[in-house]
mmCIF file of C-alpha atoms and ligand atoms in Angstrom:
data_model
loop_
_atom_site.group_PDB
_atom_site.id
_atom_site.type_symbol
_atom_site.label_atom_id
_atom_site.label_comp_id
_atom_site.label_asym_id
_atom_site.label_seq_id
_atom_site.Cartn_x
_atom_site.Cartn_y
_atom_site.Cartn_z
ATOM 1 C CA UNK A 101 235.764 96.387 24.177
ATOM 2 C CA UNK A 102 234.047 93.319 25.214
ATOM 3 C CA UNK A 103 233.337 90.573 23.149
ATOM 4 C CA UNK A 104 231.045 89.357 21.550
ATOM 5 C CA UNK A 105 229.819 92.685 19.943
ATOM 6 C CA UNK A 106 228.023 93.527 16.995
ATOM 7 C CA UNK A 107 229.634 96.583 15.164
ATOM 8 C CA UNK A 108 226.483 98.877 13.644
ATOM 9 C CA UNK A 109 228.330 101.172 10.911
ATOM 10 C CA UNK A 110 225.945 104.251 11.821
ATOM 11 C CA UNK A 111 226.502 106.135 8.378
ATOM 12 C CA UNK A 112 225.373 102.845 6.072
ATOM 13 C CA UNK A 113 222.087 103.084 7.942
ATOM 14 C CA UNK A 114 221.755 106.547 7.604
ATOM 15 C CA UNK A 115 222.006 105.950 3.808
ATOM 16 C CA UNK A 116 219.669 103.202 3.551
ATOM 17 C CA UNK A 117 216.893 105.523 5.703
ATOM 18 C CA UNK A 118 218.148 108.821 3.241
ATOM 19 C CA UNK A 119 217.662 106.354 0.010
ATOM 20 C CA UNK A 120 214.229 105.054 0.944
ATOM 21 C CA UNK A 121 212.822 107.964 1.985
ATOM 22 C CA UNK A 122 213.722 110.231 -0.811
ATOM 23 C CA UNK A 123 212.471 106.970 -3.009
ATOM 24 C CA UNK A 124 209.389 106.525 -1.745
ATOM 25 C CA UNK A 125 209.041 110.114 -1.278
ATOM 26 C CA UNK A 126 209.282 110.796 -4.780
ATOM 27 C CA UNK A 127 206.177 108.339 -4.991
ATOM 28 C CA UNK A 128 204.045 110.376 -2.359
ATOM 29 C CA UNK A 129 204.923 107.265 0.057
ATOM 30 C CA UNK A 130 206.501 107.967 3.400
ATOM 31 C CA UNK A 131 208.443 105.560 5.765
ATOM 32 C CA UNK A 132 207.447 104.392 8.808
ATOM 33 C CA UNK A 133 211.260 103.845 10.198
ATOM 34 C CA UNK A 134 210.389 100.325 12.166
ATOM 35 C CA UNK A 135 213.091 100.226 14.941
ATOM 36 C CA UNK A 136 211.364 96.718 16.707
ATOM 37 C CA UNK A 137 214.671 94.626 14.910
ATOM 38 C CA UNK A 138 217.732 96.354 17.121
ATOM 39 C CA UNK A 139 215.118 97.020 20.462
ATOM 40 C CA UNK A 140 215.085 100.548 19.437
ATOM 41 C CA UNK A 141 218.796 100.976 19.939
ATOM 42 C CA UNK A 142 219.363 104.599 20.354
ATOM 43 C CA UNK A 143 222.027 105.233 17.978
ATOM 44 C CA UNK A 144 220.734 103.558 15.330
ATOM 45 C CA UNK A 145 217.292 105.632 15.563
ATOM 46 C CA UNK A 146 219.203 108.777 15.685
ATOM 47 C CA UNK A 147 220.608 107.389 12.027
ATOM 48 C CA UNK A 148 217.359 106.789 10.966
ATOM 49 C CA UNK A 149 215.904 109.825 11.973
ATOM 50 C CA UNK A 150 219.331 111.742 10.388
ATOM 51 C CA UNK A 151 217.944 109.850 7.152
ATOM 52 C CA UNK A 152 214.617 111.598 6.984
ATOM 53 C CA UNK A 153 212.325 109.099 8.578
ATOM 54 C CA UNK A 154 209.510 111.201 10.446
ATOM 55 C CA UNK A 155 207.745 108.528 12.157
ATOM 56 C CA UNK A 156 208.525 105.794 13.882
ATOM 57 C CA UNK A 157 206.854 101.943 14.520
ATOM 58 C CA UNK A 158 207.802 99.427 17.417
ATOM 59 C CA UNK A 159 206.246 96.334 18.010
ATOM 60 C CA UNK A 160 207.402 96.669 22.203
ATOM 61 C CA UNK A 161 206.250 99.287 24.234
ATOM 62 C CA UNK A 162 209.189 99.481 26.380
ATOM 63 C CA UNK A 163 211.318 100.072 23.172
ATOM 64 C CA UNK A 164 209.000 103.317 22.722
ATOM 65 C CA UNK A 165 209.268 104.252 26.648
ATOM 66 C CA UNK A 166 212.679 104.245 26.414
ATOM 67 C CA UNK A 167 212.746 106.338 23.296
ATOM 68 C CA UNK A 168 210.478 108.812 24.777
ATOM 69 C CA UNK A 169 212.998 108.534 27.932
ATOM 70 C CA UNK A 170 215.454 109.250 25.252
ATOM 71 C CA UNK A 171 213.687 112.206 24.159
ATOM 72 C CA UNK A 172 212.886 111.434 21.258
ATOM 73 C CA UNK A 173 209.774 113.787 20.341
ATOM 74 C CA UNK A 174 208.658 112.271 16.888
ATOM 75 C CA UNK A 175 205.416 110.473 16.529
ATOM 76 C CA UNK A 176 205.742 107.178 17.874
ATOM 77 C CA UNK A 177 203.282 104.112 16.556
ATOM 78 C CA UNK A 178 202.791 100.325 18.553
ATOM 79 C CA UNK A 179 202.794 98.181 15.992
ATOM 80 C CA UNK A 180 201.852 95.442 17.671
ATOM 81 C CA UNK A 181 198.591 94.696 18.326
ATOM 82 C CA UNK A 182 198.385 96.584 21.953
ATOM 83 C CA UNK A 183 197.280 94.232 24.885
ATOM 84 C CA UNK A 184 194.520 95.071 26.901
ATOM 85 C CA UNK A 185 196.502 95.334 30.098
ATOM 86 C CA UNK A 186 198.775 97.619 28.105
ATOM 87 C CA UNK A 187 196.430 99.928 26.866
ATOM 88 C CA UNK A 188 197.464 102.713 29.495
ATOM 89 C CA UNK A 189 201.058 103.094 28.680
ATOM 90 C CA UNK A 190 200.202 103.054 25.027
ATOM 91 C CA UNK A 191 197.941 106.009 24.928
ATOM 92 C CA UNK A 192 200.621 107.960 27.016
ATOM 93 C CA UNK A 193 203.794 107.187 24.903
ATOM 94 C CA UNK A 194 202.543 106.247 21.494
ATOM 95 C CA UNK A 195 200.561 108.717 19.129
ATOM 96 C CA UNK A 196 199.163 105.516 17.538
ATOM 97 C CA UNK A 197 199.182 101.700 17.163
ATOM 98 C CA UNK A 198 197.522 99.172 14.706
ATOM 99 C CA UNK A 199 194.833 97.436 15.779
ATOM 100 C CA UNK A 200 192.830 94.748 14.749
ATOM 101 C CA UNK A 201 190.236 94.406 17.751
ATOM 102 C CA UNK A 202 187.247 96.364 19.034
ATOM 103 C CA UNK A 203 187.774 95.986 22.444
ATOM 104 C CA UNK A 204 191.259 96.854 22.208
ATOM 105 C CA UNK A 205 190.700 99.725 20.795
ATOM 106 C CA UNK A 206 187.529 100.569 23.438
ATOM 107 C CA UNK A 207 190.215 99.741 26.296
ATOM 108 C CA UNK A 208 192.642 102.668 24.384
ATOM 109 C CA UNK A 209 189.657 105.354 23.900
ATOM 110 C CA UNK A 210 188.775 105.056 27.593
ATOM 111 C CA UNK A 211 192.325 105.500 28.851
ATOM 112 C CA UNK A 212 192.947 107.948 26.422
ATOM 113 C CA UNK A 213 190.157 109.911 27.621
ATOM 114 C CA UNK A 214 191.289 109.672 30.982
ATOM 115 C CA UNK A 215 194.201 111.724 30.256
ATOM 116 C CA UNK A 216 192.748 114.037 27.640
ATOM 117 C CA UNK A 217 194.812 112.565 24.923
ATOM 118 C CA UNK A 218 193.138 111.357 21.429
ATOM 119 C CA UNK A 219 195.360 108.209 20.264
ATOM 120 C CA UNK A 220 195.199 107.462 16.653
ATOM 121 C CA UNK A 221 194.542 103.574 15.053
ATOM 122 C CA UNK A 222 195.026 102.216 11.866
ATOM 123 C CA UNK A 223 192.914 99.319 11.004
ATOM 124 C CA UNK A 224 194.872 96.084 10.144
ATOM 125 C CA UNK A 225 193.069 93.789 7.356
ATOM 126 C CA UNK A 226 193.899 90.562 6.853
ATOM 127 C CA UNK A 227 194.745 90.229 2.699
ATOM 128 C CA UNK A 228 195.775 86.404 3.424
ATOM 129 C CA UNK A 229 199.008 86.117 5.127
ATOM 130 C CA UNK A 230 196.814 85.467 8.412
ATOM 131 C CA UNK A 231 198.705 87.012 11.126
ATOM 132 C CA UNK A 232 196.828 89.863 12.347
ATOM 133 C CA UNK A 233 193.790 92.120 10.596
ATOM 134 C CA UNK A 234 190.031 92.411 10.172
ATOM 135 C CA UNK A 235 188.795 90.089 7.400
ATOM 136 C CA UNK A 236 187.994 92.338 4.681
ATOM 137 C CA UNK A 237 184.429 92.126 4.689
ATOM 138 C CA UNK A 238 184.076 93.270 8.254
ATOM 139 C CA UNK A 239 185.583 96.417 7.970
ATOM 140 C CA UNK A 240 183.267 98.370 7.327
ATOM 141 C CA UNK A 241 181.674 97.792 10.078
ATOM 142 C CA UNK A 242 184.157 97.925 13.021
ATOM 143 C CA UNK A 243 185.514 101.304 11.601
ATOM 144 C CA UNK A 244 181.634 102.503 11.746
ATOM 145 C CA UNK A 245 182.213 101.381 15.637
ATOM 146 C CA UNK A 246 185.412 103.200 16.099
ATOM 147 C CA UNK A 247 184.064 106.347 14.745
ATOM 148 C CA UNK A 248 181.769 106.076 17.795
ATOM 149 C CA UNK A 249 184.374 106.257 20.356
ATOM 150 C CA UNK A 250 185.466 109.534 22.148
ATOM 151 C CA UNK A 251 189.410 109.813 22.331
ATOM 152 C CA UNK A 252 190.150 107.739 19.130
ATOM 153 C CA UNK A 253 191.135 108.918 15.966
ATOM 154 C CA UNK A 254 190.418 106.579 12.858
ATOM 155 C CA UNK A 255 193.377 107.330 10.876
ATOM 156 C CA UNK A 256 193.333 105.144 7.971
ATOM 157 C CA UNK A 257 194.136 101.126 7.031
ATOM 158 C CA UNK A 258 196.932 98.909 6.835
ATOM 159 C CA UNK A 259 198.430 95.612 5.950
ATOM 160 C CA UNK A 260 201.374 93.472 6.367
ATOM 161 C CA UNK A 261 202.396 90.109 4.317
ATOM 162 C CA UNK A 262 205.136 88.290 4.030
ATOM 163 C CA UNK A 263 206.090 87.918 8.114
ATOM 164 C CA UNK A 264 204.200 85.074 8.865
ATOM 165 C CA UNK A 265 202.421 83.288 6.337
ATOM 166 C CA UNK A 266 205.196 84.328 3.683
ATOM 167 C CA UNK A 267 202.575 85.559 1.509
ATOM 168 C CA UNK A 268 204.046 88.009 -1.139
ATOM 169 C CA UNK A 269 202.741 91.509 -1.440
ATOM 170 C CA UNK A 270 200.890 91.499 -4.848
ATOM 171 C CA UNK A 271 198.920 94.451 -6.545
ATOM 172 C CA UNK A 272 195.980 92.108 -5.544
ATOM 173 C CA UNK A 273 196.247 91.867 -2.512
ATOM 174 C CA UNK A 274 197.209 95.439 -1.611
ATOM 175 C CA UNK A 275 194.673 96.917 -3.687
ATOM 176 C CA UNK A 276 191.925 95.267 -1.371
ATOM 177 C CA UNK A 277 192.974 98.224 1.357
ATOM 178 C CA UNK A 278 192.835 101.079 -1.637
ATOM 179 C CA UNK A 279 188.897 99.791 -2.345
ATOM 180 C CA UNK A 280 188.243 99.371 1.513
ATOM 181 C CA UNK A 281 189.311 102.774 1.877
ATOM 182 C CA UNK A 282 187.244 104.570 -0.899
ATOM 183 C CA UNK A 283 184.288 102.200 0.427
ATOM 184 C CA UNK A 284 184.991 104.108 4.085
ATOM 185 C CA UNK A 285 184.583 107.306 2.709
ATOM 186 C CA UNK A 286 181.710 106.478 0.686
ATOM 187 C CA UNK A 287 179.574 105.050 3.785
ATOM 188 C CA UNK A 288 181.137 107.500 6.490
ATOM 189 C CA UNK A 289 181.338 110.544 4.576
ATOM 190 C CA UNK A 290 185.333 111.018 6.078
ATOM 191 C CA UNK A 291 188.756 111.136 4.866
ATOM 192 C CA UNK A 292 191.251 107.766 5.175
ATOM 193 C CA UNK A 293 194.758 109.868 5.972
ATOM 194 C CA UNK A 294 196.491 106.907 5.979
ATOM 195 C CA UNK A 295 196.962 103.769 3.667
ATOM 196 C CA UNK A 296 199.535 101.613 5.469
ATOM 197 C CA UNK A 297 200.561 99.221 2.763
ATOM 198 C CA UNK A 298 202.906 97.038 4.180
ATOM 199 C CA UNK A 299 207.123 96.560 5.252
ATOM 200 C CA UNK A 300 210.008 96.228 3.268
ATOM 201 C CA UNK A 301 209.194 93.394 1.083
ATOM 202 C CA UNK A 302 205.954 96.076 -0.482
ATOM 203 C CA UNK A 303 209.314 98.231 -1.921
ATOM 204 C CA UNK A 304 209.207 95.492 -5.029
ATOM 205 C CA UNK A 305 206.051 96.370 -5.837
ATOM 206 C CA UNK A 306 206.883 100.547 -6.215
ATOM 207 C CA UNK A 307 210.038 98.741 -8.268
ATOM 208 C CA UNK A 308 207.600 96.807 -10.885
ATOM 209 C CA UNK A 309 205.471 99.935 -10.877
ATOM 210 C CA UNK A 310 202.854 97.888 -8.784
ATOM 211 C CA UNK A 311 201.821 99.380 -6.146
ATOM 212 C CA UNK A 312 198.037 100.400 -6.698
ATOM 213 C CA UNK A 313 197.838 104.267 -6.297
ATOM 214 C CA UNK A 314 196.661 105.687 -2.558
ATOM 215 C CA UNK A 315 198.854 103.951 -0.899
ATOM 216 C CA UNK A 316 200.955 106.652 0.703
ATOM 217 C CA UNK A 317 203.163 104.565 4.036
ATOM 218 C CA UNK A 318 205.146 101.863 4.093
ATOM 219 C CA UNK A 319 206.687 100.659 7.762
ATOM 220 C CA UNK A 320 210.256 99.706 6.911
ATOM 221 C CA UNK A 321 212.337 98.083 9.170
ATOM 222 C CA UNK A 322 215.003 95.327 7.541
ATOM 223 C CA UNK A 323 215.517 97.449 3.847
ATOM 224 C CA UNK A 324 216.996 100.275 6.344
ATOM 225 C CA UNK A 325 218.667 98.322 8.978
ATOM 226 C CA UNK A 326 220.020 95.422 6.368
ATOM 227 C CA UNK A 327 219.498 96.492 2.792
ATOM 228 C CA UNK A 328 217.569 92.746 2.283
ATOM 229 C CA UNK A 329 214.621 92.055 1.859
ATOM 230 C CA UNK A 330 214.612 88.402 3.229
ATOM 231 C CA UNK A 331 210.907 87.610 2.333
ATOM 232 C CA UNK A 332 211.621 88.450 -1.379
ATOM 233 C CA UNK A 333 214.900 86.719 -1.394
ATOM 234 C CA UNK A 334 217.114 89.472 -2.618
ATOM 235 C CA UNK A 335 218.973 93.090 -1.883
ATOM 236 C CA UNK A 336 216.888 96.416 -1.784
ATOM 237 C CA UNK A 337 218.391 98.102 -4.816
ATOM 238 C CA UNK A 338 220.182 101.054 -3.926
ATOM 239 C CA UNK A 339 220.907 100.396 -0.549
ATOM 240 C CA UNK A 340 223.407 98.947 1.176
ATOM 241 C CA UNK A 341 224.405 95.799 3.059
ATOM 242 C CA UNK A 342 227.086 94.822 5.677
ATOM 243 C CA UNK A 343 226.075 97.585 8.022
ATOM 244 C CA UNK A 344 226.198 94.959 10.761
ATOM 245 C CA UNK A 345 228.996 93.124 12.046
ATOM 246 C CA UNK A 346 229.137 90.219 14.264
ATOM 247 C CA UNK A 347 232.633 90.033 16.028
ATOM 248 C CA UNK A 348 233.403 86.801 18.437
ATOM 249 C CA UNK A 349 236.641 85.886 20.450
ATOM 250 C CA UNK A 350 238.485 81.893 19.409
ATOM 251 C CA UNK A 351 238.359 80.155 22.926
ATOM 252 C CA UNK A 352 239.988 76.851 21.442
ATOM 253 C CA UNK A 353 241.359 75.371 18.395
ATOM 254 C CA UNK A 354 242.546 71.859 18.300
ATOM 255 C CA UNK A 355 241.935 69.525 15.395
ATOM 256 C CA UNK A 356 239.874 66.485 16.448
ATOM 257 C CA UNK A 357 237.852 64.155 14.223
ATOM 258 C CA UNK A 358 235.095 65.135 12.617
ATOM 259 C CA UNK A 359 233.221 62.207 14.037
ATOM 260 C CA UNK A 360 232.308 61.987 17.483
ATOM 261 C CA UNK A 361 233.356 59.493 19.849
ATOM 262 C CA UNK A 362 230.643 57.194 21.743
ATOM 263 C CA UNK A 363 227.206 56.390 21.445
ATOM 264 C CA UNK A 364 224.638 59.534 20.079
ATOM 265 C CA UNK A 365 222.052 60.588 22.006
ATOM 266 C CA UNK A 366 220.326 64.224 22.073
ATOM 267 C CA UNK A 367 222.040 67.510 22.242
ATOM 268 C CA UNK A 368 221.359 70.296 24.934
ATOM 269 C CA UNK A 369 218.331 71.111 22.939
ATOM 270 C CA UNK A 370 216.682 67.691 22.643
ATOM 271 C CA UNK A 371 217.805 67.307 19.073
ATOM 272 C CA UNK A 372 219.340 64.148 17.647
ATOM 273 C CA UNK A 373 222.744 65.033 15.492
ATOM 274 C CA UNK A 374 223.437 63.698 12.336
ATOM 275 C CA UNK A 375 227.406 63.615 11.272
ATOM 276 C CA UNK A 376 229.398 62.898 8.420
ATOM 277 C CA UNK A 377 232.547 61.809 8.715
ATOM 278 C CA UNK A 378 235.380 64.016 7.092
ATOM 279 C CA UNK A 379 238.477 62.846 9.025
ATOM 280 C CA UNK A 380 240.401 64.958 11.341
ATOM 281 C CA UNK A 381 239.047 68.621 11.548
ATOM 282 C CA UNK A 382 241.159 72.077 12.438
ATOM 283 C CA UNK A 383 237.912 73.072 15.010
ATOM 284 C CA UNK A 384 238.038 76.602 16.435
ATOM 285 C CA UNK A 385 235.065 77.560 19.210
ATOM 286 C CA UNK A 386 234.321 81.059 19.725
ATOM 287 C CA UNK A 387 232.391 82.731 22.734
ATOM 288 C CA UNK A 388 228.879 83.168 21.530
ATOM 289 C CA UNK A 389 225.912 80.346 21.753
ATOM 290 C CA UNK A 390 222.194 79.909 20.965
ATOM 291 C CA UNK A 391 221.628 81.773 24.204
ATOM 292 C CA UNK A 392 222.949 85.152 22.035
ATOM 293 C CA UNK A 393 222.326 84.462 18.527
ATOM 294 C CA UNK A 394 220.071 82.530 16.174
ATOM 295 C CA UNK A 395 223.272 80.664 14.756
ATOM 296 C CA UNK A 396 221.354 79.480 11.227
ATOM 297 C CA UNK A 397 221.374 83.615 10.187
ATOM 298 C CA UNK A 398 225.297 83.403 10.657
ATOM 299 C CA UNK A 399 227.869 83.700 7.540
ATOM 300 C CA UNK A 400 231.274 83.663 8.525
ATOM 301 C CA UNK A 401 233.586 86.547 6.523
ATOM 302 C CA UNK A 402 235.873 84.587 5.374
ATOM 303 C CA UNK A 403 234.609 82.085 3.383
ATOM 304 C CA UNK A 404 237.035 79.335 4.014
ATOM 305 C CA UNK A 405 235.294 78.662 7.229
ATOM 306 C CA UNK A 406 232.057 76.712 8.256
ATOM 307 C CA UNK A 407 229.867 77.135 11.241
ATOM 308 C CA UNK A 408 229.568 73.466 12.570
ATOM 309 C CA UNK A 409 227.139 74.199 15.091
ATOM 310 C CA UNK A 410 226.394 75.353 18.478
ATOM 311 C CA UNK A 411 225.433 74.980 21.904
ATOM 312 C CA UNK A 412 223.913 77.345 24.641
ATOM 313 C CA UNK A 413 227.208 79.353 25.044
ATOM 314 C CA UNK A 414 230.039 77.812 22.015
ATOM 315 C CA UNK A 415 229.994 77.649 18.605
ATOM 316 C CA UNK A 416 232.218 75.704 16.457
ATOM 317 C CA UNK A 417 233.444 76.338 13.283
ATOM 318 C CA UNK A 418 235.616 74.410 10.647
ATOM 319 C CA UNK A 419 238.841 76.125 10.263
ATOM 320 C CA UNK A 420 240.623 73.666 8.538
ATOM 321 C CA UNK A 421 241.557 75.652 5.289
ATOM 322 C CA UNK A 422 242.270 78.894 8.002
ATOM 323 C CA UNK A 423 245.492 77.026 9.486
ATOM 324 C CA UNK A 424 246.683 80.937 11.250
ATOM 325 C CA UNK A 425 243.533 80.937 13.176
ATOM 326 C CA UNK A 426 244.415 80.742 17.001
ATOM 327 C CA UNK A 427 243.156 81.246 20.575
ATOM 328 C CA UNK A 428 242.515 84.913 20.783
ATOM 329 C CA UNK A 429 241.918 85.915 17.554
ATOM 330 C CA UNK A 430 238.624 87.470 16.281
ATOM 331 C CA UNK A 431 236.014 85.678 14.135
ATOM 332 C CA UNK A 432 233.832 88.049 12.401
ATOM 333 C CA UNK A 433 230.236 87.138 10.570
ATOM 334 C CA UNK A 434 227.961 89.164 8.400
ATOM 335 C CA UNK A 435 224.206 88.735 9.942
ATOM 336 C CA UNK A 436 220.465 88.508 8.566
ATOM 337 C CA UNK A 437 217.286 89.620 10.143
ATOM 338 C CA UNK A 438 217.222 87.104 12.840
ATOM 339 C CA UNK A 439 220.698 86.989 14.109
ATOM 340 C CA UNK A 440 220.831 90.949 14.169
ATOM 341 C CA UNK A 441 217.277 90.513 16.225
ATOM 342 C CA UNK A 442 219.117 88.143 18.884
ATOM 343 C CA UNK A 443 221.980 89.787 19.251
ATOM 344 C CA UNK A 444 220.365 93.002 19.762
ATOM 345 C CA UNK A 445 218.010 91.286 22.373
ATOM 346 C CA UNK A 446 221.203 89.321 24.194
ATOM 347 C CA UNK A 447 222.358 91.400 26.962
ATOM 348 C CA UNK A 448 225.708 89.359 26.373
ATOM 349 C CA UNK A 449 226.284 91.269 23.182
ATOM 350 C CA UNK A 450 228.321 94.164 23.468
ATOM 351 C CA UNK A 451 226.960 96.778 20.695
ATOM 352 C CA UNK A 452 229.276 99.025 19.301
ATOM 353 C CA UNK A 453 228.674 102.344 17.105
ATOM 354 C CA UNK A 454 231.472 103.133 14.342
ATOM 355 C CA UNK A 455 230.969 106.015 11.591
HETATM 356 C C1 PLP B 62 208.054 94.134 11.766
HETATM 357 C C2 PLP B 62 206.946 94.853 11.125
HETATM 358 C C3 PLP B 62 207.175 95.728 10.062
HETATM 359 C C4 PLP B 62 208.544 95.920 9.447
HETATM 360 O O1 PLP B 62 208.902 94.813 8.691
HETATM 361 P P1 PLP B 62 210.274 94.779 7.866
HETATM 362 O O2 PLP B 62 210.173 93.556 7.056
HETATM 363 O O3 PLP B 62 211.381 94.766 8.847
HETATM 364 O O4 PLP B 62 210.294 96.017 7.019
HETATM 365 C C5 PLP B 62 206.096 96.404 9.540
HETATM 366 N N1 PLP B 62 204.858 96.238 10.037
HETATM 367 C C6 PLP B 62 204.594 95.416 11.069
HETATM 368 C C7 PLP B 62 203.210 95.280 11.556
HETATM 369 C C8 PLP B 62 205.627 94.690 11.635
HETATM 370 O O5 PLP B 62 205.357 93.858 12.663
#
């Protein structure tokens, strides 16, 4: 097996997927399974899909090509907004995407009519976290243009906080697609299937008994794949963590001061270091770098070490209190959202399935 490689324990995420969607299930809420976080890595979508997630959401169309490639026959949503120039391959291998733009969605009617294909859109709004959506008071309106177009299928709303802006979900703020949605079937005389009402960090509001009712999806991607829920700050009760391990190969270990020698000027990123002076350090470098992993959303196993830092391709730890550490040995870390996201994006990273 090469190294590095991250180690995906299969069954854990097949238990997180199982847990949620029997959860949520319960509520009349079903899961999106969000697969954007490991690239749509097959095995892990198999788990999901073992769990009882029905549909699936990907922010990269080539993660959905491939799935289709895969075989994979369940519906399929971009959620992403869809480019323009994309709008082809979208209508062929996804059943839907979000969308927060009429001519988007124009450029996905007409090339869905070319191949005699309806493709299905929920309507992002905008509650305040300011990444994508229609401002609230202009929905209305742009749905009354999308029920104009041939080959589109209004399906319903959504929302997502917490990603960008860090705003947290609220009973508020998700309540504003609940009264958007009754206002749509006022005015348009239809039916709003769907009520999209956000990702993992929406599960504390079902917890607190706060989610407003009609809200029936959630798109979950980190509670399954992680058991976190890193915009809240906490664990998703009743699932579990440590499905994903990190494992890297010591290439040195020498003990050198702590301090370096000569005058400081910027690292290989353009940053200028600050040190502190500890005396001589026990300093062990493994095989992995910034080019692999986002090194901040790295915690060493054992606890006795400390990441130091890295560059493009080494990363140095403290291993002063771990004197049987030696060349060869393995170095394993526990990963959050954004590690697991780089490594599963680094073609350096060996991934490896164990049940
Ligand atoms: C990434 C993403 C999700 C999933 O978020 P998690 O926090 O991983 O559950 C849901 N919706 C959209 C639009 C996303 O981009």
């Amino acid at each position: 097996m090469r190294r590095p490689c991250i180690e995906i324990d299969i069954e854990k995420i097949k238990h997180n997927a199982n847990y949620l969607v029997n959860y949520c299930g319960e509520k009349g809420i079903e899961i999106m399974g969000v697969t954007k976080g490991v690239c749509a890595y097959l095995p892990v979508v198999q788990a999901m899909l073992e769990g009882g997630v029905k549909k699936l959401g990907d922010s990269r169309i080539q993660n959905i090509m491939a799935l289709r490639e895969a075989g994979v026959e369940n519906p399929i949503y971009l959620i992403r907004i869809p480019m323009i120039s994309e709008a082809q391959d979208v209508v062929y291998y996804a059943d839907g995407s979000l969308n927060s733009e009429i001519d988007v969605i124009k450029a996905l009617a007409r090339e869905a009519k070319k191949i005699g294909k309806v493709h299905k859109v929920i309507l992002m709004v905008d509650v305040g976290d300011l990444r994508e959506g229609v401002m609230p008071e202009d929905v209305l309106d742009v749905v009354g243009e999308i029920l104009n177009l041939e080959g589109i299928e209004f399906e319903g709303l959504g929302t997502n906080v917490g990603c960008y802006g860090a705003i947290l979900p609220s009973y508020e703020n998700t309540k504003i697609l609940v009264d958007l949605a009754a206002n749509i079937e006022k005015k348009y005389g239809i039916k709003v299937k769907t009520i999209s009402g956000g990702n993992t960090a929406t599960l504390s509001l079902i917890e607190r008994g706060k989610l407003p009712e009609g809200v029936n999806q959630l798109r979950v991607g980190e509670g399954i794949l992680l058991g976190t829920d890193v915009t809240n700050f906490r664990k998703v009760p009743g699932t579990v963590q440590d499905t994903m391990k990190l494992k890297t190969e010591v290439i040195e270990v020498k003990v050198k001061p702590s301090y370096p020698i000569g005058e400081i000027g910027r690292d290989a990123f353009g940053n200028i270091p600050v040190y502190e002076d500890k005396g001589p350090m026990r300093r062990a470098i493994v095989a992995l770098g910034k080019q692999d992993c986002r090194i901040e959303g790295l915690k060493p196993v054992d606890d006795r070490m400390e990441i130091l830092g890295a560059s493009s391709d080494h990363m140095i730890l403290d291993v002063t209190k771990c004197p049987e550490i030696k060349v060869g040995d393995v170095i394993e870390f526990n990963v959050d959202y954004a590690a697991m996201l780089s490594l599963m994006t680094s073609g350096y990273v060996e991934k490896v399935v164990i049940r």
